[in-house]
Tab-separated table of C-alpha atoms and ligand atoms in Angstrom:
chain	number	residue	atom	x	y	z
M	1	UNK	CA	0.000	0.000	0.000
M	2	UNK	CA	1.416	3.547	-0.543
M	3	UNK	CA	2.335	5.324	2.407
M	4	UNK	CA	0.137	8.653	2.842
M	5	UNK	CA	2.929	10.907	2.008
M	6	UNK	CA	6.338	10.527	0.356
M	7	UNK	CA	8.912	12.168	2.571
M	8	UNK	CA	11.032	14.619	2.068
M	9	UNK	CA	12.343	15.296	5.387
M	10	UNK	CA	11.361	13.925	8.846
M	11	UNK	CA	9.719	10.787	9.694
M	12	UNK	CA	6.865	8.423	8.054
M	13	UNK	CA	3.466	9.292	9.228
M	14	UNK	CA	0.610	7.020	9.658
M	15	UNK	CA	-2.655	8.244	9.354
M	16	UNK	CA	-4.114	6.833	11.777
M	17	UNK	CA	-1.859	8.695	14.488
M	18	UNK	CA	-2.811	11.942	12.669
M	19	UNK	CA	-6.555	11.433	13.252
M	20	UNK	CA	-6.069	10.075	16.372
M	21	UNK	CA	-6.622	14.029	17.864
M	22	UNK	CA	-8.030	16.853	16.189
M	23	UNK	CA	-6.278	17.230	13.053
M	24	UNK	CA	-6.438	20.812	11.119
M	25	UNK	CA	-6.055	21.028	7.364
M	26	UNK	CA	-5.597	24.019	5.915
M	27	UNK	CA	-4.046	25.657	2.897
M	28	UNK	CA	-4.782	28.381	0.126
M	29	UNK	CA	-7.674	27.332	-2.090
M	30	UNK	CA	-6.701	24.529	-4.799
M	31	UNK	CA	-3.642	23.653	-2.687
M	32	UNK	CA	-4.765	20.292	-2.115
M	33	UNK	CA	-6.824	20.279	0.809
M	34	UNK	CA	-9.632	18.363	-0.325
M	35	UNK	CA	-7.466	15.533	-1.802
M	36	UNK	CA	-5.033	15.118	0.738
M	37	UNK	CA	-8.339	14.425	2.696
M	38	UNK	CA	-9.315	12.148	0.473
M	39	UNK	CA	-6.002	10.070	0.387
M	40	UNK	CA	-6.089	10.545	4.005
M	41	UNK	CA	-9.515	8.764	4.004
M	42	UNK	CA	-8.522	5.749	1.683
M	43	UNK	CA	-6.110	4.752	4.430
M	44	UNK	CA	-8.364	5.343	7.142
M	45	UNK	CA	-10.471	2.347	5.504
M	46	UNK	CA	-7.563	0.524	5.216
M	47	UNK	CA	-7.214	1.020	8.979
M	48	UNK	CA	-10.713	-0.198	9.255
M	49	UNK	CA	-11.512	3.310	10.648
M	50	UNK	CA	-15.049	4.746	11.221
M	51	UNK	CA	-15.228	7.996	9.544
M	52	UNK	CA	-17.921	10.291	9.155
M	53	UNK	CA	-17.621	13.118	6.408
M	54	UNK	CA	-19.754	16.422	6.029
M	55	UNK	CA	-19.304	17.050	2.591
M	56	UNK	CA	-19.712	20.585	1.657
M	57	UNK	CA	-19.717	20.147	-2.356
M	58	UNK	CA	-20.442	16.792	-3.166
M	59	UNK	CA	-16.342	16.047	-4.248
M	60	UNK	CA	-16.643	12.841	-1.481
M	61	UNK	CA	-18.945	10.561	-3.351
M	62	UNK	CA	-15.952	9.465	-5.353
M	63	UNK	CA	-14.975	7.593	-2.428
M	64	UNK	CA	-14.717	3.918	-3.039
M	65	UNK	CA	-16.529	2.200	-0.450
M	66	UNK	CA	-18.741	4.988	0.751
M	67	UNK	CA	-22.240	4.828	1.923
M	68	UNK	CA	-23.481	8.708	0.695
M	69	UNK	CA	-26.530	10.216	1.564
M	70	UNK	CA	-27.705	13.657	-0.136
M	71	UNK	CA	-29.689	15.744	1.083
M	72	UNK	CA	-32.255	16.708	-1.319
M	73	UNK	CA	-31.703	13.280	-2.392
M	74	UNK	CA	-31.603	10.467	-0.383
M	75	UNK	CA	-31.699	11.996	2.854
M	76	UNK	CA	-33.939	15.237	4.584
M	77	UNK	CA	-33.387	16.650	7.936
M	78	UNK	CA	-36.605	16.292	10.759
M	79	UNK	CA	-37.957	19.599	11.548
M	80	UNK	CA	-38.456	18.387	14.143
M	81	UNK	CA	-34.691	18.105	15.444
M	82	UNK	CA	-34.761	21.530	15.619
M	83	UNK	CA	-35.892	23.937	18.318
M	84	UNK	CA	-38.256	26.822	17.471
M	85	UNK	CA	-35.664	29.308	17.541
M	86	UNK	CA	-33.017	27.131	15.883
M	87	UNK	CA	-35.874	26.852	12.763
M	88	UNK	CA	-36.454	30.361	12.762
M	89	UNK	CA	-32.577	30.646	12.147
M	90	UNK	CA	-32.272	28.337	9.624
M	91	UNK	CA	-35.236	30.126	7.759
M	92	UNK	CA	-33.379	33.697	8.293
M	93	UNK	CA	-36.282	34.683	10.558
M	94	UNK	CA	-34.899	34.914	13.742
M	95	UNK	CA	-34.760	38.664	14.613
M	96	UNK	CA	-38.673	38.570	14.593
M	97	UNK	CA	-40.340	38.896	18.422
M	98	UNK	CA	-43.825	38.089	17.343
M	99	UNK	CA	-42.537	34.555	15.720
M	100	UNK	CA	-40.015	33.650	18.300
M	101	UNK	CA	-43.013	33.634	20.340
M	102	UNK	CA	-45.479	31.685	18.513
M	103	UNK	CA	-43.769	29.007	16.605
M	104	UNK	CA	-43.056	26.899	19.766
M	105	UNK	CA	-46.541	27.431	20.559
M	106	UNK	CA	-47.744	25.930	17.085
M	107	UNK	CA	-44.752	23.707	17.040
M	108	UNK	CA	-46.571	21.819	19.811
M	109	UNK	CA	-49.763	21.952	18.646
M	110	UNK	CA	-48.594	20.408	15.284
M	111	UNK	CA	-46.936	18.150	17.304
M	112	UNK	CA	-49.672	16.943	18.832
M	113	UNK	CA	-52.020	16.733	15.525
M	114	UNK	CA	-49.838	14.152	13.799
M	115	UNK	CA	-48.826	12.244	17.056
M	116	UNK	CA	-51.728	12.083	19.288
M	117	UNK	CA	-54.489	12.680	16.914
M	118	UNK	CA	-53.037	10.458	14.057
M	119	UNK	CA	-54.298	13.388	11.436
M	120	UNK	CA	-53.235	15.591	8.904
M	121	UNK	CA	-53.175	19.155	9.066
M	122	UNK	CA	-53.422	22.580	11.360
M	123	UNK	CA	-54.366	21.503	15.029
M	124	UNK	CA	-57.802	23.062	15.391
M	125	UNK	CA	-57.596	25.515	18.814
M	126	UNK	CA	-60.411	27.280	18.106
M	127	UNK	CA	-63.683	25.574	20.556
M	128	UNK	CA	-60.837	23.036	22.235
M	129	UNK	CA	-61.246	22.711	25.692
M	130	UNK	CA	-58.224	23.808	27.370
M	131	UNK	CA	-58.241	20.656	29.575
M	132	UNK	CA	-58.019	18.022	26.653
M	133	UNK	CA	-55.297	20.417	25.145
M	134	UNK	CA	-53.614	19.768	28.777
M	135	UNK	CA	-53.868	15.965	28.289
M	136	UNK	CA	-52.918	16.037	24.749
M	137	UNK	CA	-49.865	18.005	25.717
M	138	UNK	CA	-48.740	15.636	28.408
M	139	UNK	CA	-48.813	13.026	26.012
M	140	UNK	CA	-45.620	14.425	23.987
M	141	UNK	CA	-42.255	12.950	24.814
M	142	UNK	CA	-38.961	12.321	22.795
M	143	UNK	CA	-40.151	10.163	20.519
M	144	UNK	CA	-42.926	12.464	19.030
M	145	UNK	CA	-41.499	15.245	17.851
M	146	UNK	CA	-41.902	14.745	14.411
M	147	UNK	CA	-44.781	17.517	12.837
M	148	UNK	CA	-45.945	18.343	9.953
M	149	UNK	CA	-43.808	22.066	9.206
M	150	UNK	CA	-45.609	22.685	6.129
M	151	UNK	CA	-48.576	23.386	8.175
M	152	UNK	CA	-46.600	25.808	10.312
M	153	UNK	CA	-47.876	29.297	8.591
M	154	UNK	CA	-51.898	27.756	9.317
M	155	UNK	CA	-51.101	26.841	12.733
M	156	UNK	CA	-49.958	30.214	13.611
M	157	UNK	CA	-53.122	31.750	12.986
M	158	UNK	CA	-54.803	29.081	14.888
M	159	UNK	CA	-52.226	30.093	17.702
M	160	UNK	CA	-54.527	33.496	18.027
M	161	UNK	CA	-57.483	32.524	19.194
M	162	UNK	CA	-59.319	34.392	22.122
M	163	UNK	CA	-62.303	34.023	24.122
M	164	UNK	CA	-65.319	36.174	22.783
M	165	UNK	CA	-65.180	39.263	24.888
M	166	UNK	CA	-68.808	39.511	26.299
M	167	UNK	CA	-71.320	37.259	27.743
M	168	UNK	CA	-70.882	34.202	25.383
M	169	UNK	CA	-66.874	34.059	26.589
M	170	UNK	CA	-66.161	30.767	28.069
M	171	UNK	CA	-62.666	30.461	29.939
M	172	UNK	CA	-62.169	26.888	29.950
M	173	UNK	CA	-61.720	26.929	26.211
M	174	UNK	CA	-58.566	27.442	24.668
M	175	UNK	CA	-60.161	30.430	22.350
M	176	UNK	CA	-63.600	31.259	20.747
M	177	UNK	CA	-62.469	33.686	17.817
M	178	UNK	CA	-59.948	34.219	15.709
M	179	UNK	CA	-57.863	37.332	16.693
M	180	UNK	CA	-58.310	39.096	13.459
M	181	UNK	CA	-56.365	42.403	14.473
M	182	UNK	CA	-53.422	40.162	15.483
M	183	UNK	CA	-53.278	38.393	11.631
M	184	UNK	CA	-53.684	41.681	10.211
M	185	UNK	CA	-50.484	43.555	11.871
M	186	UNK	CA	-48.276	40.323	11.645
M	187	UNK	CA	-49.754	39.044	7.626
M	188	UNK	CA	-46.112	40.113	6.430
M	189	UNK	CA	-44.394	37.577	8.476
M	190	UNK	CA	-46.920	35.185	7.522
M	191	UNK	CA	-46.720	35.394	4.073
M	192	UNK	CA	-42.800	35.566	4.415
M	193	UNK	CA	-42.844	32.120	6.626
M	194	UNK	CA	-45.081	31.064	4.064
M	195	UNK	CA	-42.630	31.849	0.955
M	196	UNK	CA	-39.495	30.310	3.407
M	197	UNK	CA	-41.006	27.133	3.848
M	198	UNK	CA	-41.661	26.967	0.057
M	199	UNK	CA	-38.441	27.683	-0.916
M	200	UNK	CA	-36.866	24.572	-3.004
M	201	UNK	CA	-33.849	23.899	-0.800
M	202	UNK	CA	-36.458	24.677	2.150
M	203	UNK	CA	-38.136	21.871	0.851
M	204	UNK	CA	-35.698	19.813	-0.114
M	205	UNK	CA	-34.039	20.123	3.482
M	206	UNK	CA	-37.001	19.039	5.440
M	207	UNK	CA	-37.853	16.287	3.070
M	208	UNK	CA	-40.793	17.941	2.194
M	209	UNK	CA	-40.449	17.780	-1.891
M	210	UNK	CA	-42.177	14.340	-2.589
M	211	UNK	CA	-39.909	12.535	-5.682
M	212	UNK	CA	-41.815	9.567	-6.968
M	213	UNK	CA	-39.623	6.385	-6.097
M	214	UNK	CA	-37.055	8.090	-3.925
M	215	UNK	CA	-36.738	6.773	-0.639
M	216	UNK	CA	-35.554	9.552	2.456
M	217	UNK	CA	-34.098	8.884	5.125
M	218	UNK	CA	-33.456	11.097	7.694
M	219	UNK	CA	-30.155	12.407	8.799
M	220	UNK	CA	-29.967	11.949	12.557
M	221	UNK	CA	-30.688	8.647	12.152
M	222	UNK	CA	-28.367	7.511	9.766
M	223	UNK	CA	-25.968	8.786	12.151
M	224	UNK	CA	-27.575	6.909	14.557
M	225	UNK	CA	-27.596	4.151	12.829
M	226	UNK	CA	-24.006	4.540	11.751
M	227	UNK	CA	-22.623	4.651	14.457
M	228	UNK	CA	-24.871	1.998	16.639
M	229	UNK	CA	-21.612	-0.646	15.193
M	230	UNK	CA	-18.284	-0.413	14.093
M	231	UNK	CA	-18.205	-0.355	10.375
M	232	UNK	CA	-16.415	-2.738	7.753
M	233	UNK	CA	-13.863	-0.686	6.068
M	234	UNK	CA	-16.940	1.686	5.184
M	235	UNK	CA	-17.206	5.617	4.985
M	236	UNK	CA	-20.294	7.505	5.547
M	237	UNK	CA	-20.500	10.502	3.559
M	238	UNK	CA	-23.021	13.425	4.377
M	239	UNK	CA	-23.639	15.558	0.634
M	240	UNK	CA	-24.779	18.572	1.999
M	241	UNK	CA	-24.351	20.775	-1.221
M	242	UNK	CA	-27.835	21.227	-1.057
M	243	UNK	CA	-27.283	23.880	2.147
M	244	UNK	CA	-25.138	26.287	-0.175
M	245	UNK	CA	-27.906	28.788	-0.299
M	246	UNK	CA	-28.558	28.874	3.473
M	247	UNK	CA	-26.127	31.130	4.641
M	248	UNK	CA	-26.161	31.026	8.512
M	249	UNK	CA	-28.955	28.699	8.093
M	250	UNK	CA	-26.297	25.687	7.248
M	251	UNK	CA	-24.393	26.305	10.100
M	252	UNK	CA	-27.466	26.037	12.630
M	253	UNK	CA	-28.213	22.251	10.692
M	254	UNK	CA	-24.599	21.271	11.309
M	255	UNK	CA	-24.056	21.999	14.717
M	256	UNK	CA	-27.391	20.383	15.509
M	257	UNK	CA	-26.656	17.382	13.660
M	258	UNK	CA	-22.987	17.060	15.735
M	259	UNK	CA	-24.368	18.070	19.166
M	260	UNK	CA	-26.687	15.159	18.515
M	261	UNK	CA	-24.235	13.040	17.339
M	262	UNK	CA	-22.281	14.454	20.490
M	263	UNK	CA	-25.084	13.732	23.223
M	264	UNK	CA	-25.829	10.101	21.872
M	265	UNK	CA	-22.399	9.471	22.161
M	266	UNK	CA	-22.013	11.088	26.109
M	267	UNK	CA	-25.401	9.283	26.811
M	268	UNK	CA	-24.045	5.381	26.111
M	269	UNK	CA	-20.792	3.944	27.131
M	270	UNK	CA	-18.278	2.006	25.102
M	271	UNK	CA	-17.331	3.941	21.752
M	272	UNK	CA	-15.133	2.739	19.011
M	273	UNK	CA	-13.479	5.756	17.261
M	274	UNK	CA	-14.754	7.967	14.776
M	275	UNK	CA	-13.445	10.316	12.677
M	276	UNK	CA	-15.389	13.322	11.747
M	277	UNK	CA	-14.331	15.167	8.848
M	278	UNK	CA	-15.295	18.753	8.146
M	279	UNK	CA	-14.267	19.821	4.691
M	280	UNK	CA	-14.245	23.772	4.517
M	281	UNK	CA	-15.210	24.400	7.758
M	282	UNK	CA	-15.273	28.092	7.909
M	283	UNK	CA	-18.627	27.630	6.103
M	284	UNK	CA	-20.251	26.357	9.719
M	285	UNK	CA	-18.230	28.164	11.761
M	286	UNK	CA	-19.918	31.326	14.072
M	287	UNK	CA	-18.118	34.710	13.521
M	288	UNK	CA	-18.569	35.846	16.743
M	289	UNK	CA	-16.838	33.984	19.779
M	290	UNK	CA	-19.893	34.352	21.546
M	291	UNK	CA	-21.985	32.266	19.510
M	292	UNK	CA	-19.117	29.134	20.209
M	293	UNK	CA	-20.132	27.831	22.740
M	294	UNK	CA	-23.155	26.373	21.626
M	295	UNK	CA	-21.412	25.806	18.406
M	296	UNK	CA	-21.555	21.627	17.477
M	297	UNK	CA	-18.205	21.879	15.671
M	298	UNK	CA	-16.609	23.464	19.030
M	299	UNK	CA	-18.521	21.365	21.313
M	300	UNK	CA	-17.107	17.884	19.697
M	301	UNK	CA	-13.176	19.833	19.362
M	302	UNK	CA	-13.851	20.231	23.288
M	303	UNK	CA	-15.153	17.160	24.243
M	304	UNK	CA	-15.659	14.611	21.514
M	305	UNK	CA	-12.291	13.152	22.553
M	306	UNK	CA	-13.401	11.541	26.186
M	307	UNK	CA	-16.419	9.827	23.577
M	308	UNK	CA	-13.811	8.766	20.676
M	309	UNK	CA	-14.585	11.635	18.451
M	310	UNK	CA	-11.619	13.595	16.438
M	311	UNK	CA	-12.176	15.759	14.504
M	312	UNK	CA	-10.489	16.510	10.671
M	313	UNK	CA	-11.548	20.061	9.604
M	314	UNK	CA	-9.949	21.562	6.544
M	315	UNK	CA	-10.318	25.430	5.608
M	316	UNK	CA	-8.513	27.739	3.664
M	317	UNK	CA	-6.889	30.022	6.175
M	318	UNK	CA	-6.265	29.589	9.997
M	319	UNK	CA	-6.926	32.921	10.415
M	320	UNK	CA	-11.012	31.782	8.875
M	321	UNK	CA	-11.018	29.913	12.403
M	322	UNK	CA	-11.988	32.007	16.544
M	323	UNK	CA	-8.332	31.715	18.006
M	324	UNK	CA	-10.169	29.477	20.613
M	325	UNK	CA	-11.037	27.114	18.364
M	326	UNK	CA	-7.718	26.514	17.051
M	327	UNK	CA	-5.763	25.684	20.322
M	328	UNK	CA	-7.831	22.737	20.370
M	329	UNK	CA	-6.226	20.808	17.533
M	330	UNK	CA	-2.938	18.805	18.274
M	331	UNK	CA	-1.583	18.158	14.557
M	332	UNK	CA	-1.920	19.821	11.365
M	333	UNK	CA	-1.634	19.262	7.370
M	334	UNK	CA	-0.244	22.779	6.000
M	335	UNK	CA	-0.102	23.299	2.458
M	336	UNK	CA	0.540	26.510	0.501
M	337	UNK	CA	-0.223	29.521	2.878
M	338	UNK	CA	-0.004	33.071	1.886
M	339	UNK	CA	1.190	35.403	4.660
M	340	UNK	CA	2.984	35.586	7.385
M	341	UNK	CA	0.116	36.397	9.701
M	342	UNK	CA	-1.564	32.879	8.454
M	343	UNK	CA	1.817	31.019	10.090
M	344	UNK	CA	2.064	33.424	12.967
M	345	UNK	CA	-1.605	31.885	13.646
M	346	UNK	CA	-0.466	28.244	13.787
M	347	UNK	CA	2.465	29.648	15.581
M	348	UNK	CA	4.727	28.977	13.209
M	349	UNK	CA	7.766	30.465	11.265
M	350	UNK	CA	6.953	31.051	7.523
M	351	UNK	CA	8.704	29.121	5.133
M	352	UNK	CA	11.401	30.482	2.572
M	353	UNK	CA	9.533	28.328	-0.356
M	354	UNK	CA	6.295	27.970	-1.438
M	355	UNK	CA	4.651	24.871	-1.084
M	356	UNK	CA	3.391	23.243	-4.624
M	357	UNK	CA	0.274	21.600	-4.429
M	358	UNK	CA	-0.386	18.416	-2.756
M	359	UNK	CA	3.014	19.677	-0.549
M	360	UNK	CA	2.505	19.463	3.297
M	361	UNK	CA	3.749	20.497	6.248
M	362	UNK	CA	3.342	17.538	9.042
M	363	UNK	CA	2.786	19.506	12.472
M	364	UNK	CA	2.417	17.439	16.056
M	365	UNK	CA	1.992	19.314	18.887
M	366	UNK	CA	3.345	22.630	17.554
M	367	UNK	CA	6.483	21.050	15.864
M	368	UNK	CA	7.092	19.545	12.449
M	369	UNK	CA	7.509	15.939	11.926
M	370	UNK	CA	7.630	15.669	8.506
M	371	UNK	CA	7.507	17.572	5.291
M	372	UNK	CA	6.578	16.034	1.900
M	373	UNK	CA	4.397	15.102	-1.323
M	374	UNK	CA	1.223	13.552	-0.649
M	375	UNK	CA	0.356	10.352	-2.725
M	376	UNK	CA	-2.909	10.066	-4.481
M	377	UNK	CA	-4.827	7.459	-3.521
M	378	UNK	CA	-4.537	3.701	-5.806
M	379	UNK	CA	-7.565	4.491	-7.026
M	380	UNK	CA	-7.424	8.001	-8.399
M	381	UNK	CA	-8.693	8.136	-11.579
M	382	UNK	CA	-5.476	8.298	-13.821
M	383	UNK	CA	-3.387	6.502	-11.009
M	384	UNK	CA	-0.565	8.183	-9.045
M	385	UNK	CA	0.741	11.499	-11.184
G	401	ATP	N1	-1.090	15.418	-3.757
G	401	ATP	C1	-1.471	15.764	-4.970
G	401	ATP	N2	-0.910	15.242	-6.051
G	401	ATP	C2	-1.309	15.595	-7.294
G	401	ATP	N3	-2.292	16.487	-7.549
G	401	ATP	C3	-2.898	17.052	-6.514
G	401	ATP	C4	-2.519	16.748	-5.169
G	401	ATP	N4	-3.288	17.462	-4.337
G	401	ATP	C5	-4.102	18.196	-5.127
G	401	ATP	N5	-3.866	17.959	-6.420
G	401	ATP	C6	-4.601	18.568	-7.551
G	401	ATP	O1	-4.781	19.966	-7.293
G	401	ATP	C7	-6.105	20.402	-7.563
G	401	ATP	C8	-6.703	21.111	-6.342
G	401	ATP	O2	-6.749	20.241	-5.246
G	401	ATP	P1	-7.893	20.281	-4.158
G	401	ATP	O3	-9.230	20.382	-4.777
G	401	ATP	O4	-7.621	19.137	-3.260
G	401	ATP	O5	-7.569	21.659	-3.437
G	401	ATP	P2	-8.317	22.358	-2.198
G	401	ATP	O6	-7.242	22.883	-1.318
G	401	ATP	O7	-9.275	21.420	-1.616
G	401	ATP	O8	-9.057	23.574	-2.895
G	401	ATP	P3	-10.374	24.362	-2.425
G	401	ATP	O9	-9.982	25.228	-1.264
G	401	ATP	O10	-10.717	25.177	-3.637
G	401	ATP	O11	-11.393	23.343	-2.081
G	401	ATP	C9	-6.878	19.150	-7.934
G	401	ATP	O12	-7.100	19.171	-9.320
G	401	ATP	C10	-6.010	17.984	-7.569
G	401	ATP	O13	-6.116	16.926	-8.470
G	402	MG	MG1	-11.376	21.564	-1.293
């Protein structure tokens, strides 16, 4: 088998030792990241090594040996994963006040139409007595969160109903009449959720687009299921080129997906290793430092290791990553950077030369172990260059 990368200088490196911590890849766009990834991968199933990949752009399916799901495709995320205010984000809604509010309130009461009821369409609140609302709502747990979210805009205006306001009011129902004043002054956000929801990658996220023949599955739990044994020389690749559109809204589906992955893990003992690879990470990554903490990416570079979980993330410049984030990686794959500041970040000396393509830098705990060419994998199409 070819070794992962023929030396120049140093020492050989196996790459299982590499993604045995957090490993960082990063280099100057079309400097080899993405290949040297792949390569790195190939021997990783050699290794017999679980490794999970969120695939940015759809380059991983070449993979021998993968199992890929798309989204759009194969695969569609549960609305039902999320919270109310993590949907809102992912629909680009989340500054509003007057949603914020309501959508958990007509999350639940969709949840309750398709889980307790059995039915189709908005939960009726309008002549419900409040007490067999009360029972209906104790009936939700864990395993019935799934709703139907392209009811959501119809449920909201079910959300306003009110008691009439003279003599015919009775208080022991959850409303009487529809709030009409209320639907007037928020119709804008309506229509807008409305127009979100029917948005094609919208649809295609939440699994919502029905394609005759196509079978979904949903993304948690092939996870779930992917990680329930230790595979056979098998990859699982996420194609999440679908999300390109999203803007902050792909970030949110990550780092839900990984703090699930994450809290699974923490909740059940024994773990073989997995690798998770992130392939231009800066896409999912929070600008502000604030907003790390509840970041899945940072969460599994901070603790996926007492579970088993290292993490490969590849981006084009350290300085795209929070300083806080990258103090938690212990090796990294350098190819061609551009400035001085960019080594100063890895806290590193620049180089005299400039690295060609597919050239790395091997870097263990802040020192360099080896320098060299990385070899394509066998089965790159056109063999080894
Ligand atoms: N080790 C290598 N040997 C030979 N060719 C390579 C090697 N690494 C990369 N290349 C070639 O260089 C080109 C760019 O590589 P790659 O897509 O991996 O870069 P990248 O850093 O991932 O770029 P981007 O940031 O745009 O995603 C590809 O056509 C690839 O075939
Ligand atoms: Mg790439």
């Amino acid at each position: 088998m070819t070794e992962l990368i023929k030396q120049i200088s140093g020492r050989e490196v196996v790459a299982t030792d590499l993604t045995h911590r957090h490993l960082l890849v990063v280099g100057q766009t079309g400097s080899g990241k993405t290949t040297t990834t792949l390569a790195l991968l190939s021997q990783l199933q050699r290794a017999n090594q679980t490794a999970i990949i969120f695939d940015p752009t759809g380059e991983y399916a070449k993979l021998p040996n993968a199992t890929t799901y798309r989204l759009g495709g194969n695969a569609y995320l549960d609305a039902g994963s999320l919270s109310a205010d993590q949907l809102l984000m992912v629909l680009g809604l989340a500054g509003d006040g007057w949603l914020k509010e309501k959508v958990s309130t007509a999350i639940t009461a969709l949840r309750i139409q398709q889980n307790v009821l059995a039915s189709t369409g908005v939960y009726q609140k309008r002549d419900r007595q409040t007490r067999e609302f009360e029972s209906q709502v104790a009936k939700l747990d864990d395993w019935t969160s799934g709703y139907d979210i392209t009811c959501l805009a119809d449920q909201l205006v079910e959300e306003t109903v009110r008691p009439y306001t003279d003599e015919r009011a009775n208080y022991r129902m959850l409303g009487q009449v529809y709030d009409r004043s209320v639907i007037n002054s928020h119709w804008d956000q309506l229509v807008t959720l409305r127009e979100r929801l029917n948005n094609k990658g919208m649809r295609q996220l939440f699994g919502t687009v029905k394609t005759p023949g196509v079978v979904k599955t949903e993304l948690n739990f092939v996870l779930k299921m992917f990680l329930a044994q230790p595979s056979n020389h098998k990859t699982l690749v996420l194609d999440l080129s679908a999300l390109k559109s999203f803007g902050a809204g792909q970030q949110m589906v990550i780092s839900v997906l990984l703090r699930r992955l994450l809290e699974d893990r923490l909740a059940k003992p024994g773990h073989f290793p997995v690798s998770i690879v992130i392939d231009e990470a800066h896409r999912y990554l929070p600008s502000k430092d604030e907003d790390l903490a509840a970041n899945g990416i940072f969460q599994i570079l901070r603790e996926g290791r007492k579970v088993n979980l290292a993490m490969v993330l590849t981006t084009q410049s350290p300085l795209d990553l929070p300083a806080k984030l990258r103090s938690q990686f212990a090796g990294a794959l350098i190819h061609r950077l551009t400035t001085p500041e960019e080594w100063a970040a890895l806290g590193l000396t620049p180089l005299d030369v400039q690295l060609d393509t597919g050239q790395v830098l091997v870097i263990q705990d802040g020192q360099e172990v080896t320098s060299g060419r990385v070899n394509l994998p066998d089965w790159w199409e056109g063999g080894q260059l």
